[in-house]
Amino acid sequence: MDDCIFCKIIAGDIPSECVLSTEAAFAFMDIGPLAAGHCLLIPRSHYETVDQMPAEEAAAVLGELPALVKAVQTATGCKGVNVLQNNGRVANQLVPHVHFHIIPRNPNDAWSFNWPAGEYTGDHMAELGDAIRKALS
C-alpha cells in the first residue's frame, strides 16, 4: 500500500533497524520504544487487522515470534516481555498495518498497564462462548 509507513519501511523507502527478515515477516526496532529493545514484528503483505490475514500467512509471521522474543531477551537481558497487538483503531492501533510489539520488561521499569478484571453475570459467559463457537464454525 502506497501510503503505509510500514510498507515503506519494508520496501526500504524509509530507513529502519531491521532485526529479522523472512519471506513472510519483517521485524525492526520501534522508533518510539517503551523500553530499549522494543521491536515490531509485521507481515510483509499489507493487512490492516489480524482478521484480514490468511491463516497460513498469520502462522508464518507468528512462527518467528518465539525466536524474536528469545533474541530480544538475550540482547537486552530483560526478565520478561510483553507481546502486544492492537487490532483496530478503537483498540489503539495507530498504524493500519498488522504489527506485534515485543517489549522488554524488567522489575520496576518505567511503565505499566493494568486492566480491571470484569465479571460475567448469569449465563452471559456461556452465551458468548456459544456465539463465538458458532462464529468459528
CSV table of C-alpha atoms in Angstrom, one decimal:
chain,number,residue,atom,x,y,z
A,1,MET,CA,0.0,0.0,0.0
A,2,ASP,CA,1.5,3.3,-1.1
A,3,ASP,CA,0.8,5.4,1.9
A,4,CYS,CA,1.5,2.8,4.6
A,5,ILE,CA,4.6,3.7,6.7
A,6,PHE,CA,5.3,0.0,7.4
A,7,CYS,CA,5.1,-0.9,3.7
A,8,LYS,CA,7.5,1.9,3.0
A,9,ILE,CA,9.9,0.5,5.7
A,10,ILE,CA,9.7,-3.0,4.2
A,11,ALA,CA,10.4,-1.5,0.7
A,12,GLY,CA,13.4,0.3,2.0
A,13,ASP,CA,11.9,3.7,1.3
A,14,ILE,CA,12.1,4.6,5.0
A,15,PRO,CA,15.2,3.5,6.9
A,16,SER,CA,14.8,1.1,9.8
A,17,GLU,CA,16.9,-1.0,12.1
A,18,CYS,CA,15.8,-4.4,10.7
A,19,VAL,CA,16.4,-7.3,13.1
A,20,LEU,CA,14.6,-10.1,11.1
A,21,SER,CA,13.6,-10.6,7.5
A,22,THR,CA,11.9,-13.6,6.0
A,23,GLU,CA,9.7,-14.3,3.1
A,24,ALA,CA,6.6,-13.6,5.2
A,25,ALA,CA,7.8,-11.5,8.1
A,26,PHE,CA,9.8,-8.4,8.9
A,27,ALA,CA,10.9,-7.2,12.3
A,28,PHE,CA,12.5,-3.9,13.2
A,29,MET,CA,13.3,-1.6,16.2
A,30,ASP,CA,10.4,0.6,17.2
A,31,ILE,CA,11.4,4.3,16.8
A,32,GLY,CA,9.4,5.3,19.9
A,33,PRO,CA,10.3,2.5,22.2
A,34,LEU,CA,8.6,1.8,25.5
A,35,ALA,CA,11.9,0.1,26.6
A,36,ALA,CA,15.3,-0.4,25.0
A,37,GLY,CA,15.0,-3.3,22.6
A,38,HIS,CA,11.3,-2.7,21.8
A,39,CYS,CA,10.7,-4.4,18.4
A,40,LEU,CA,7.8,-4.7,15.9
A,41,LEU,CA,7.0,-7.9,14.0
A,42,ILE,CA,4.9,-7.3,10.9
A,43,PRO,CA,3.8,-9.3,7.9
A,44,ARG,CA,5.4,-8.3,4.6
A,45,SER,CA,2.0,-8.2,3.0
A,46,HIS,CA,-0.3,-5.4,3.9
A,47,TYR,CA,-3.2,-6.2,6.1
A,48,GLU,CA,-4.8,-3.6,8.4
A,49,THR,CA,-6.1,-6.1,11.0
A,50,VAL,CA,-5.3,-9.7,12.0
A,51,ASP,CA,-8.8,-10.9,10.9
A,52,GLN,CA,-7.9,-9.9,7.3
A,53,MET,CA,-4.8,-12.2,7.3
A,54,PRO,CA,-5.0,-15.7,5.7
A,55,ALA,CA,-4.3,-18.3,8.4
A,56,GLU,CA,-1.2,-19.6,6.6
A,57,GLU,CA,0.3,-16.2,6.5
A,58,ALA,CA,-0.5,-15.4,10.1
A,59,ALA,CA,1.1,-18.7,11.0
A,60,ALA,CA,4.3,-17.9,9.1
A,61,VAL,CA,4.6,-14.5,10.7
A,62,LEU,CA,3.8,-15.7,14.2
A,63,GLY,CA,6.2,-18.6,13.7
A,64,GLU,CA,9.0,-16.1,14.0
A,65,LEU,CA,7.8,-14.8,17.4
A,66,PRO,CA,9.5,-17.3,19.7
A,67,ALA,CA,12.9,-16.7,18.2
A,68,LEU,CA,12.5,-13.0,18.2
A,69,VAL,CA,11.4,-12.9,21.8
A,70,LYS,CA,14.4,-15.1,22.8
A,71,ALA,CA,16.7,-12.8,20.8
A,72,VAL,CA,15.3,-9.6,22.5
A,73,GLN,CA,15.7,-11.3,25.9
A,74,THR,CA,19.3,-12.3,25.2
A,75,ALA,CA,20.2,-8.9,23.7
A,76,THR,CA,18.7,-6.8,26.5
A,77,GLY,CA,19.0,-9.1,29.5
A,78,CYS,CA,15.3,-8.4,30.3
A,79,LYS,CA,13.4,-10.6,32.7
A,80,GLY,CA,10.2,-10.8,30.6
A,81,VAL,CA,8.5,-9.3,27.6
A,82,ASN,CA,5.0,-8.1,26.7
A,83,VAL,CA,3.8,-9.2,23.3
A,84,LEU,CA,1.0,-6.9,22.3
A,85,GLN,CA,-1.2,-6.5,19.3
A,86,ASN,CA,-3.7,-3.7,19.0
A,87,ASN,CA,-6.3,-4.7,16.4
A,88,GLY,CA,-8.3,-1.7,15.1
A,89,ARG,CA,-8.5,2.0,15.8
A,90,VAL,CA,-10.7,1.6,18.9
A,91,ALA,CA,-8.1,-0.8,20.3
A,92,ASN,CA,-5.4,1.9,19.9
A,93,GLN,CA,-3.9,0.6,16.7
A,94,LEU,CA,-2.2,3.7,15.3
A,95,VAL,CA,-0.6,2.3,12.2
A,96,PRO,CA,-3.1,0.4,10.0
A,97,HIS,CA,-0.7,-2.5,9.2
A,98,VAL,CA,-0.8,-5.6,11.4
A,99,HIS,CA,2.0,-5.4,13.9
A,100,PHE,CA,3.1,-7.1,17.1
A,101,HIS,CA,5.0,-5.2,19.8
A,102,ILE,CA,7.8,-7.2,21.6
A,103,ILE,CA,8.5,-5.0,24.6
A,104,PRO,CA,11.3,-5.9,27.1
A,105,ARG,CA,10.3,-5.8,30.7
A,106,ASN,CA,12.2,-5.6,33.9
A,107,PRO,CA,11.3,-5.2,37.6
A,108,ASN,CA,10.4,-1.6,38.5
A,109,ASP,CA,10.6,-0.5,34.9
A,110,ALA,CA,9.1,2.8,33.9
A,111,TRP,CA,5.7,1.8,32.5
A,112,SER,CA,2.9,-0.5,33.3
A,113,PHE,CA,-0.7,-1.1,32.4
A,114,ASN,CA,-3.4,-2.6,34.4
A,115,TRP,CA,-6.7,-3.8,33.3
A,116,PRO,CA,-9.6,-4.1,35.7
A,117,ALA,CA,-10.9,-7.7,35.6
A,118,GLY,CA,-14.7,-7.8,35.0
A,119,GLU,CA,-17.2,-10.5,35.8
A,120,TYR,CA,-19.8,-12.3,33.9
A,121,THR,CA,-23.2,-12.5,35.4
A,122,GLY,CA,-25.7,-15.3,35.0
A,123,ASP,CA,-25.3,-17.2,31.7
A,124,HIS,CA,-23.5,-14.4,29.9
A,125,MET,CA,-20.2,-16.2,29.6
A,126,ALA,CA,-21.9,-19.4,28.3
A,127,GLU,CA,-23.9,-17.4,25.8
A,128,LEU,CA,-20.9,-15.6,24.5
A,129,GLY,CA,-19.0,-18.8,24.3
A,130,ASP,CA,-21.8,-20.3,22.2
A,131,ALA,CA,-21.8,-17.3,20.0
A,132,ILE,CA,-18.0,-17.5,19.4
A,133,ARG,CA,-18.1,-21.2,18.7
A,134,LYS,CA,-20.9,-20.6,16.2
A,135,ALA,CA,-18.9,-17.8,14.5
A,136,LEU,CA,-15.9,-20.2,14.3
A,137,SER,CA,-17.9,-22.9,12.5
